[in-house]
mmCIF file of N, CA and C in Angstrom:
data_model
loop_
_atom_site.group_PDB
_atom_site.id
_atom_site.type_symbol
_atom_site.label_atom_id
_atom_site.label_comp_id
_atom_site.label_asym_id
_atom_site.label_seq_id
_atom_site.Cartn_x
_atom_site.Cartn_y
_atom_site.Cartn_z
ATOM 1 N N UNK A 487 129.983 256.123 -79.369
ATOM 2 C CA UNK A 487 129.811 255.853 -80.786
ATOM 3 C C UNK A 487 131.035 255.150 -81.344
ATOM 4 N N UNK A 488 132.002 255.474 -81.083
ATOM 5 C CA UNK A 488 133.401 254.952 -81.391
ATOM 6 C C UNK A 488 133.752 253.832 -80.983
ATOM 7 N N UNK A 489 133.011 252.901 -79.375
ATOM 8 C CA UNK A 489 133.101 251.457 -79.579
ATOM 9 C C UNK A 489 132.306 251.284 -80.280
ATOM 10 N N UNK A 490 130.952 251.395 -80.355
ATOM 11 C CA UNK A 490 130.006 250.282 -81.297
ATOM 12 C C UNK A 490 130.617 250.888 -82.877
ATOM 13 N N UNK A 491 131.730 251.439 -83.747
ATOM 14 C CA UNK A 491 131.820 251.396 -84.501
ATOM 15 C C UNK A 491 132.970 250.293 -84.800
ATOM 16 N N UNK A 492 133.522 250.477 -84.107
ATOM 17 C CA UNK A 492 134.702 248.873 -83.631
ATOM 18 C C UNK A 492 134.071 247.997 -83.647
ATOM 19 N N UNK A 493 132.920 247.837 -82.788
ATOM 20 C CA UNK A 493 132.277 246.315 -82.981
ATOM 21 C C UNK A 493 132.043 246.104 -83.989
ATOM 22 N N UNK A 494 131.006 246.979 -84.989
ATOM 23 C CA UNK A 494 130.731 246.578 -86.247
ATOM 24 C C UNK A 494 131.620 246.464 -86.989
ATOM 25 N N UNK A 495 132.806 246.922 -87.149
ATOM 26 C CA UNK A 495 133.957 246.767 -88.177
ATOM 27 C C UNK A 495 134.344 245.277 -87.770
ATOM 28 N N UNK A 496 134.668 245.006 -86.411
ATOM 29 C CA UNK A 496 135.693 243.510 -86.569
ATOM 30 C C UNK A 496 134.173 242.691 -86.992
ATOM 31 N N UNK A 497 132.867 242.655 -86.779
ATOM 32 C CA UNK A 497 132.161 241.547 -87.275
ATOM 33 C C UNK A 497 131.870 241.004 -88.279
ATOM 34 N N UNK A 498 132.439 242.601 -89.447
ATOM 35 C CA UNK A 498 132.163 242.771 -90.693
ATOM 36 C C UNK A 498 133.941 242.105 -91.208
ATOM 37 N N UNK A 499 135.024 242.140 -90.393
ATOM 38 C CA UNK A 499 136.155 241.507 -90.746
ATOM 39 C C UNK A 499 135.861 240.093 -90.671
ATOM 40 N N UNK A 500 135.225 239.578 -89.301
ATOM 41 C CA UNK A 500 135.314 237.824 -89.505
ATOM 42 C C UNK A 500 134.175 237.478 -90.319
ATOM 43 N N UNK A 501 133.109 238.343 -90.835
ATOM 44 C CA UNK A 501 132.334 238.018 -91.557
ATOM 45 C C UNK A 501 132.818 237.630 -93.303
ATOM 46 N N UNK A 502 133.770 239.047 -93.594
ATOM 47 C CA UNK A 502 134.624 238.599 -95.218
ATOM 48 C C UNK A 502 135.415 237.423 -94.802
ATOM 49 N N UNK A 503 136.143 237.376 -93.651
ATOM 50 C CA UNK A 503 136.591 235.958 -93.551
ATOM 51 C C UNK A 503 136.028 234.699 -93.719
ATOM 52 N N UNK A 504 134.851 234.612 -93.358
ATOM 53 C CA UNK A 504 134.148 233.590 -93.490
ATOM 54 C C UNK A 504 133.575 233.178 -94.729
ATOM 55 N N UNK A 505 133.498 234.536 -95.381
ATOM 56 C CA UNK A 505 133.022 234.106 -97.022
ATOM 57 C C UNK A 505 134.343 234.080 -97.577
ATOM 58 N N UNK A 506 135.922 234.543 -97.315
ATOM 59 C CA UNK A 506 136.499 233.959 -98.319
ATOM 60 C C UNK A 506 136.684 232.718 -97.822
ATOM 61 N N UNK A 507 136.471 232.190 -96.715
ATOM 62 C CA UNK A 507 137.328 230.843 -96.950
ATOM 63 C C UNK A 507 136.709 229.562 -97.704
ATOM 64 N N UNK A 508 137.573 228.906 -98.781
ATOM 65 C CA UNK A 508 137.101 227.790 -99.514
ATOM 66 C C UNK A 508 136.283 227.092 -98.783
ATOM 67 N N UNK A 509 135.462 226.574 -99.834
ATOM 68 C CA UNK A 509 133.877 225.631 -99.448
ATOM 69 C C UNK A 509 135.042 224.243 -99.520
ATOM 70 N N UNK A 510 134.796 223.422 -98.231
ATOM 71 C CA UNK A 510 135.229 222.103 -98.061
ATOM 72 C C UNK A 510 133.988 221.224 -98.363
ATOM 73 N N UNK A 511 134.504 219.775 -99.279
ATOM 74 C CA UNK A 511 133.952 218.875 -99.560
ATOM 75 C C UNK A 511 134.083 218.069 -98.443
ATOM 76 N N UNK A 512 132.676 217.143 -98.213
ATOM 77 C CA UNK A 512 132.370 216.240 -96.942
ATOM 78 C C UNK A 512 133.633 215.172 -97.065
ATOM 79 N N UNK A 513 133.668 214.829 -96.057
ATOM 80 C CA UNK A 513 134.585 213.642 -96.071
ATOM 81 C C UNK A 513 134.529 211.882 -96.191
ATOM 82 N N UNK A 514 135.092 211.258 -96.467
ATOM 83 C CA UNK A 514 134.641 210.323 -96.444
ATOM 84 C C UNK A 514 134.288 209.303 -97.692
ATOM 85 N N UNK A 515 133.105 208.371 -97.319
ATOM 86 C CA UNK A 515 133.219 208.013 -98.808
ATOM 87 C C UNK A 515 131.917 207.718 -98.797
ATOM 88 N N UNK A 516 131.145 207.363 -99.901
ATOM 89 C CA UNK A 516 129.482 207.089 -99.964
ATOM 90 C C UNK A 516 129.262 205.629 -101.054
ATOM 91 N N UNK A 517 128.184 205.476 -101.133
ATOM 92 C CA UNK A 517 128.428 204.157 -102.270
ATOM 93 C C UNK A 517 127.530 204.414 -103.101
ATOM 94 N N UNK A 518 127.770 204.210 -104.224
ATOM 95 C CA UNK A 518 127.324 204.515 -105.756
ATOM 96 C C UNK A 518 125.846 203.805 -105.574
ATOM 97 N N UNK A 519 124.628 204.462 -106.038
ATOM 98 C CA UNK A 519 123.341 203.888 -105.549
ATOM 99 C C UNK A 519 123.091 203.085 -106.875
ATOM 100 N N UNK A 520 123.798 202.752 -107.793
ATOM 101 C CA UNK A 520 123.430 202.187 -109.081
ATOM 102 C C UNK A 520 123.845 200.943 -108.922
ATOM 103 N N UNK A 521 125.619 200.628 -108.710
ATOM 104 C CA UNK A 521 126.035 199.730 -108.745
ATOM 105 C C UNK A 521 126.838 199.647 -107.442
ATOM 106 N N UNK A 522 126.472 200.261 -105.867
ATOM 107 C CA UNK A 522 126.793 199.966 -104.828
ATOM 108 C C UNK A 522 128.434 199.633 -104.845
ATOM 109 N N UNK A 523 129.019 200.353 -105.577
ATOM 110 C CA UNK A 523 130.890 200.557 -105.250
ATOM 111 C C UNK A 523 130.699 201.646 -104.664
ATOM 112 N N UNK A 524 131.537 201.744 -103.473
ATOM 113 C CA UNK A 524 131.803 202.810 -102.449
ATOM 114 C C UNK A 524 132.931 203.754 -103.464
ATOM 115 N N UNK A 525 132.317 205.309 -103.243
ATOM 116 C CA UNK A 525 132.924 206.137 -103.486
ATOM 117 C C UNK A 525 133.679 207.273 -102.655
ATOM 118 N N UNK A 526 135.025 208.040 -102.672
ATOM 119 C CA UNK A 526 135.400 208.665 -102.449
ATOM 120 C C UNK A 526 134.848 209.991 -102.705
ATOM 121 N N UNK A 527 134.377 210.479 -101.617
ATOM 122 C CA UNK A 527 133.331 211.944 -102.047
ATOM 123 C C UNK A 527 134.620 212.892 -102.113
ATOM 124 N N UNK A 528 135.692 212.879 -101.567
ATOM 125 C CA UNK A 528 136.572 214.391 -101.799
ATOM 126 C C UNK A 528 137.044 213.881 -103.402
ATOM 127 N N UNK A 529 136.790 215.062 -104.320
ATOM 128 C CA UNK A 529 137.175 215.186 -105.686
ATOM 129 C C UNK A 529 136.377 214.123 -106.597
ATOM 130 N N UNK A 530 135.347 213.834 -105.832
ATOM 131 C CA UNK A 530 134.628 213.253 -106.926
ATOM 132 C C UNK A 530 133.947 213.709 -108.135
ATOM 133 N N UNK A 531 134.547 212.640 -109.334
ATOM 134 C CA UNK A 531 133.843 213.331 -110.440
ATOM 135 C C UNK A 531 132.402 213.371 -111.232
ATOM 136 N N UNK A 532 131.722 212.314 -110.972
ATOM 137 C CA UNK A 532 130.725 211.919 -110.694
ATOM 138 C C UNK A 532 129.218 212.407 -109.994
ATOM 139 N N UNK A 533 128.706 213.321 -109.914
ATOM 140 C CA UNK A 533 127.683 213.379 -108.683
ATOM 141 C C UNK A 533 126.696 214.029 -109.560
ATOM 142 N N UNK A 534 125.251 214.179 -108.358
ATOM 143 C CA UNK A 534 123.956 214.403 -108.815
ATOM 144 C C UNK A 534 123.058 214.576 -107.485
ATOM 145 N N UNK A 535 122.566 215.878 -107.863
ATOM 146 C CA UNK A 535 121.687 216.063 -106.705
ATOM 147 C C UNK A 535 120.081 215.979 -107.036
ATOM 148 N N UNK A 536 119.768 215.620 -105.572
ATOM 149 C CA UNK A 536 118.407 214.765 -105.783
ATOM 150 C C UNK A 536 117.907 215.098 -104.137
ATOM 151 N N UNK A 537 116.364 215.584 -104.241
ATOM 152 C CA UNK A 537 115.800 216.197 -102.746
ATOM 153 C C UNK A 537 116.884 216.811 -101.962
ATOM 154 N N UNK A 538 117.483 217.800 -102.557
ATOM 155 C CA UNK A 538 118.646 217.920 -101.172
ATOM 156 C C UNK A 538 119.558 217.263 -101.098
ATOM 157 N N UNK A 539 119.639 216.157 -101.632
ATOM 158 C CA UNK A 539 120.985 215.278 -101.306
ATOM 159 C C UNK A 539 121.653 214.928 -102.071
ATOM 160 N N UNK A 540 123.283 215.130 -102.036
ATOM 161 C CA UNK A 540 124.145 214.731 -103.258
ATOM 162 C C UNK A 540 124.421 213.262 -103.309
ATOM 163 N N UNK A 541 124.739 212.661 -104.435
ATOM 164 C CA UNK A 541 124.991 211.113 -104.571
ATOM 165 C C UNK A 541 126.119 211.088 -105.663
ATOM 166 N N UNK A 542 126.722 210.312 -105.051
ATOM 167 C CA UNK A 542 128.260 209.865 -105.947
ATOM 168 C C UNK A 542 128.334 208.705 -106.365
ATOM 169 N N UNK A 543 128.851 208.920 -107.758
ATOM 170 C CA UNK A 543 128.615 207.593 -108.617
ATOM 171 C C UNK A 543 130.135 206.981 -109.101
ATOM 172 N N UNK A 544 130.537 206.254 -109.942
ATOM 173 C CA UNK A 544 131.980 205.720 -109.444
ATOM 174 C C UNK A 544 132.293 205.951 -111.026
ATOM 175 N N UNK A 545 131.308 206.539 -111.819
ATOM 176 C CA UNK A 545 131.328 206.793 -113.297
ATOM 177 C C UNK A 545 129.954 207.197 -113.701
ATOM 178 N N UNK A 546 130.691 207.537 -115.042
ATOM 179 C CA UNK A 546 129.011 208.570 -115.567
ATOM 180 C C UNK A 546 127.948 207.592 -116.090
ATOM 181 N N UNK A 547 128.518 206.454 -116.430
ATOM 182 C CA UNK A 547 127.418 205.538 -116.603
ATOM 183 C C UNK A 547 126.113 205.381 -115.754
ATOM 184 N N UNK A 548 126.857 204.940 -114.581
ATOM 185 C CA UNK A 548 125.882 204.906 -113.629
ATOM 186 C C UNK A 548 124.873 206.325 -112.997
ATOM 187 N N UNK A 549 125.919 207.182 -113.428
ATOM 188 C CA UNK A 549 125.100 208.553 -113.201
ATOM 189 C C UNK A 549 123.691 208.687 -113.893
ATOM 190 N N UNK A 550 124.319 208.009 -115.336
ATOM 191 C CA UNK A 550 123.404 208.428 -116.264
ATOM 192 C C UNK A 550 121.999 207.387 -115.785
ATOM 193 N N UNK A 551 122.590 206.371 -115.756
ATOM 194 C CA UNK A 551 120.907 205.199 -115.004
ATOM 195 C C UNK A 551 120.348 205.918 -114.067
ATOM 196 N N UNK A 552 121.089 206.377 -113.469
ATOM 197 C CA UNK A 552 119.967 207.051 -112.134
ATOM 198 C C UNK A 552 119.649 208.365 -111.943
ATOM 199 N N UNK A 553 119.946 208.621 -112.893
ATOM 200 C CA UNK A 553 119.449 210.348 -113.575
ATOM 201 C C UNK A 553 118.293 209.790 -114.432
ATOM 202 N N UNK A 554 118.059 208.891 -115.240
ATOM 203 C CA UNK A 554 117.046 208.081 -116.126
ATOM 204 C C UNK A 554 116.074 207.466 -115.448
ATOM 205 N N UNK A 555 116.027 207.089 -114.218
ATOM 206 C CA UNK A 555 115.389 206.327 -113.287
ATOM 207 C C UNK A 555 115.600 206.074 -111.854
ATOM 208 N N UNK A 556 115.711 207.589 -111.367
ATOM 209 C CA UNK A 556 116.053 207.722 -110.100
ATOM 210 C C UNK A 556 115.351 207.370 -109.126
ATOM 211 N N UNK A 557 114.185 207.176 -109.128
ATOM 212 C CA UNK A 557 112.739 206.659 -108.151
ATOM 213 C C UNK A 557 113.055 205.235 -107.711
ATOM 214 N N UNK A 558 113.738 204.733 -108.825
ATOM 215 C CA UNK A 558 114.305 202.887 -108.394
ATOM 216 C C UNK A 558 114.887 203.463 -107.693
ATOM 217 N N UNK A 559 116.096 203.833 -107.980
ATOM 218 C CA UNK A 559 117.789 203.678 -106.657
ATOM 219 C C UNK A 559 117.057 204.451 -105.245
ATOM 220 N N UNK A 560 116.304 205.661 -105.598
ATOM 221 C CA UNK A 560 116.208 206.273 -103.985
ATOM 222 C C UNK A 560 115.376 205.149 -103.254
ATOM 223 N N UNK A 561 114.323 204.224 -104.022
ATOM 224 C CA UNK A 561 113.373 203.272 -103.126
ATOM 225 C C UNK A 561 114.413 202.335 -102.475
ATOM 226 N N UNK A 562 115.768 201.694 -103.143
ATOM 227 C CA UNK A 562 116.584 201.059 -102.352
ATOM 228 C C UNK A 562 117.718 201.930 -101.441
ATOM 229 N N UNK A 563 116.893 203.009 -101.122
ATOM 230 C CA UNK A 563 117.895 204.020 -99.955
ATOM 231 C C UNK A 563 119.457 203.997 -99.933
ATOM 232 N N UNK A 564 119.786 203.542 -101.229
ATOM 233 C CA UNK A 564 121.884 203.374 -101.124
ATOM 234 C C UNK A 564 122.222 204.608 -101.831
ATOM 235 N N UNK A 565 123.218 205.350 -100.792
ATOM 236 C CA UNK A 565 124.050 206.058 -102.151
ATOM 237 C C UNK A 565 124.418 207.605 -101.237
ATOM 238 N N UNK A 566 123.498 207.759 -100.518
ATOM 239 C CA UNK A 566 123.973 209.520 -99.390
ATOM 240 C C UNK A 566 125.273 209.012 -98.714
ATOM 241 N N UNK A 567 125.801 209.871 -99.209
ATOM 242 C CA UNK A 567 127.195 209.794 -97.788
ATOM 243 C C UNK A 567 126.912 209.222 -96.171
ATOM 244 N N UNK A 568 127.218 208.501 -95.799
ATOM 245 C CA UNK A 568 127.469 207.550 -94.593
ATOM 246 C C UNK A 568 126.483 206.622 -94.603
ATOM 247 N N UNK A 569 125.540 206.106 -95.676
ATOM 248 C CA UNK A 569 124.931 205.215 -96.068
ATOM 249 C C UNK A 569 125.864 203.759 -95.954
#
């Protein structure tokens, strides 16, 4: 009884480990599906999610067009990270 209570304790240690450690942003850069300027996804201020997928915009302008009429930009497929 005293190993399997060890086991469960360290799984339950790398398990809080794993939830504290900070959520990392993807790397890299993606291109704005409005006006196709490549963006820097770490600390971007800009973004909007859409089916699952985040999209980075290079300003809120453009956020705002394709939050208004997003069915255009996804039909020209620009704008997911490694696009």
């Amino acid at each position: 009884m005293s190993i399997m209570a060890q086991i469960v304790e360290r799984r339950r240690r790398a398990a809080a480990r794993a939830e504290d450690a900070p959520l990392r942003e993807p790397a890299g850069e993606a291109v704005d599906p409005v006006c196709g300027m490549s963006v820097t996804i770490a600390g971007a201020r800009h973004t909007a999610q859409m089916r699952g997928t985040t999209y980075y915009f290079c300003c809120a302008g453009c956020r705002t067009k394709f939050l208004a009429d997003s069915a255009r930009y996804l039909a020209a497929g620009a704008g997911a990270p490694g696009s």
